[in-house]
Coordinates of C-alpha atoms in Angstrom, one line a residue:
M1386 CA 102.2 96.3 -147.4
K1387 CA 100.0 99.2 -146.4
L1388 CA 102.0 102.3 -145.8
R1389 CA 101.6 105.8 -144.5
I1390 CA 104.2 108.3 -145.8
I1391 CA 104.9 111.9 -145.2
V1392 CA 106.9 113.9 -147.8
Q1393 CA 108.1 117.4 -146.7
M1394 CA 109.1 120.2 -149.0
M1395 CA 110.5 123.7 -148.5
G1396 CA 111.0 126.4 -151.2
S1397 CA 109.6 129.3 -152.9
P1398 CA 107.1 130.5 -154.2
V1399 CA 104.4 128.8 -152.2
E1400 CA 102.5 127.8 -155.4
Y1401 CA 105.5 125.9 -156.6
I1402 CA 105.7 123.9 -153.4
L1403 CA 102.0 123.1 -153.4
G1404 CA 102.2 122.1 -157.0
L1405 CA 105.0 119.6 -156.3
L1406 CA 103.2 118.1 -153.4
E1407 CA 100.0 117.8 -155.5
E1408 CA 102.0 115.9 -158.1
I1409 CA 103.1 113.1 -155.7
P1410 CA 99.8 111.2 -155.7
K1411 CA 99.6 111.5 -159.5
K1412 CA 103.1 110.1 -159.9
L1413 CA 102.3 107.3 -157.5
E1414 CA 99.2 106.4 -159.5
K1415 CA 101.3 106.3 -162.7
T1416 CA 103.5 103.6 -161.2
G1417 CA 100.5 101.5 -160.1
H1418 CA 100.2 102.7 -156.5
K1419 CA 97.0 104.0 -155.2
A1420 CA 97.2 107.1 -153.0
K1421 CA 94.5 107.4 -150.3
K1422 CA 93.7 109.6 -147.4
L1423 CA 95.6 112.6 -148.8
T1424 CA 96.3 115.5 -146.5
I1425 CA 98.4 118.5 -147.7
A1426 CA 99.4 120.8 -144.8
E1427 CA 98.9 124.5 -145.0
P1428 CA 102.2 126.0 -146.0
E1429 CA 104.2 127.8 -143.2
K1430 CA 106.5 130.7 -143.9
V1431 CA 110.2 129.8 -143.0
G1432 CA 112.4 132.9 -142.8
D1433 CA 111.9 135.7 -145.2
K1434 CA 111.3 134.0 -148.5
Y1435 CA 110.7 130.2 -148.1
Y1436 CA 107.6 128.1 -147.3
S1437 CA 107.4 124.6 -145.8
S1438 CA 104.6 122.1 -146.2
F1439 CA 104.1 118.3 -146.4
I1440 CA 101.7 115.7 -147.8
E1441 CA 100.6 112.7 -145.8
L1442 CA 99.1 109.8 -147.7
E1443 CA 98.5 106.1 -147.6
T1444 CA 99.6 103.7 -150.3
E1445 CA 100.7 100.1 -150.8
A1446 CA 104.0 98.5 -151.6
K1447 CA 103.9 95.0 -153.3
D1448 CA 107.1 93.9 -151.6
L1449 CA 110.3 95.1 -149.9
T1450 CA 111.9 96.2 -153.2
D1451 CA 108.8 98.2 -154.0
L1452 CA 108.9 99.8 -150.6
F1453 CA 112.5 100.8 -151.1
D1454 CA 111.6 102.2 -154.5
I1455 CA 108.9 104.4 -153.0
I1456 CA 111.4 105.6 -150.3
I1457 CA 114.1 106.4 -152.9
D1458 CA 111.7 108.0 -155.5
Y1459 CA 109.8 110.2 -153.0
G1460 CA 112.2 110.7 -150.1
P1461 CA 109.6 110.7 -147.4
S1462 CA 110.6 112.0 -144.0
S1463 CA 108.4 109.4 -142.4
V1464 CA 107.4 105.9 -143.4
E1465 CA 104.9 103.9 -141.3
I1466 CA 104.1 100.3 -142.2
I1467 CA 100.5 99.9 -141.2
E1468 CA 100.0 96.4 -142.3
P1469 CA 101.1 93.7 -141.9
L1470 CA 102.2 93.9 -138.3
E1471 CA 104.9 91.2 -139.0
L1472 CA 106.9 90.5 -142.1
K1473 CA 108.5 87.3 -143.2
V1474 CA 111.1 88.0 -145.8
S1475 CA 113.2 85.4 -147.7
A1476 CA 116.9 85.9 -148.0
A1477 CA 116.5 86.3 -151.8
D1478 CA 113.9 89.0 -151.5
L1479 CA 116.0 90.8 -148.9
Q1480 CA 119.1 90.5 -151.1
K1481 CA 117.2 92.0 -154.1
A1482 CA 115.9 94.9 -152.0
V1483 CA 119.4 95.6 -150.5
G1484 CA 121.0 95.3 -153.9
T1485 CA 118.7 97.9 -155.3
V1486 CA 119.4 100.3 -152.4
S1487 CA 123.2 99.6 -152.6
A1488 CA 123.2 100.3 -156.4
I1489 CA 121.4 103.6 -155.9
L1490 CA 123.6 104.7 -153.0
H1491 CA 126.7 103.9 -155.1
E1492 CA 125.3 106.1 -158.0
M1493 CA 124.6 108.9 -155.5
D1494 CA 128.0 108.6 -154.0
K1495 CA 129.6 108.9 -157.4
A1496 CA 127.5 111.9 -158.3
I1497 CA 128.4 113.6 -155.0
K1498 CA 132.1 113.0 -155.6
V1499 CA 131.9 114.4 -159.1
S1500 CA 130.1 117.4 -157.9
A1501 CA 132.6 117.9 -155.1
A1502 CA 135.5 117.7 -157.5
Q1503 CA 133.8 120.2 -159.9
N1504 CA 133.1 122.5 -157.0
K1505 CA 136.7 122.4 -155.9
M1506 CA 137.9 123.2 -159.5
L1507 CA 135.4 126.1 -159.7
Q1508 CA 136.5 127.5 -156.3
K1509 CA 140.1 127.5 -157.6
E1510 CA 139.1 129.2 -160.8
I1511 CA 137.2 131.9 -158.8
L1512 CA 140.2 132.6 -156.6
K1513 CA 142.4 132.9 -159.8
L1514 CA 139.9 135.3 -161.4
R1515 CA 139.7 137.4 -158.2
K1516 CA 143.4 137.7 -158.1
E1517 CA 143.5 138.7 -161.8
L1518 CA 140.6 141.2 -161.2
S1519 CA 142.4 142.6 -158.1
G1520 CA 145.6 143.0 -160.2
L1521 CA 143.7 144.9 -162.9
K1522 CA 142.0 147.2 -160.4
S1523 CA 145.3 148.1 -158.7
G1524 CA 146.9 148.6 -162.2
E1525 CA 144.1 151.1 -163.0
K1526 CA 144.6 152.9 -159.8
S1527 CA 148.4 153.3 -160.5
R1528 CA 147.7 154.6 -164.0
K1529 CA 145.1 157.1 -162.7
N1530 CA 147.3 158.3 -159.9
P1531 CA 151.0 157.6 -160.7
S1532 CA 152.1 158.7 -157.2
K1533 CA 150.4 155.6 -155.6

């Protein structure tokens, strides 16, 4: 399958974003994918301190599973299948590709739930520490000025 993909990034500093975008074709090559017709857009300033840019390139996927691997690994904002114009996919190939995506989504869901639980625990700990700090500050005030 011949593909055209666009991968967008936003961050700071601008050199960091450009460096990450320049690494994408190199990483594709390491996994056996040729990257052709590369275009890296001139970074645009977003807000006070961030920059946004993207890379557009053409590559090939061996099959549906390979296509999904590229999508999952690089998170393109756009994927265009240039060739073939029609696909005939066996149930076994589709099942393999869907199984891969399903397994990855399951892992992502698990990671998100763990992060959410950790975040909730940290929020509770912050509230507890704020109350303790507030109590210490009001204790200092009463020692400095016993009339209050």
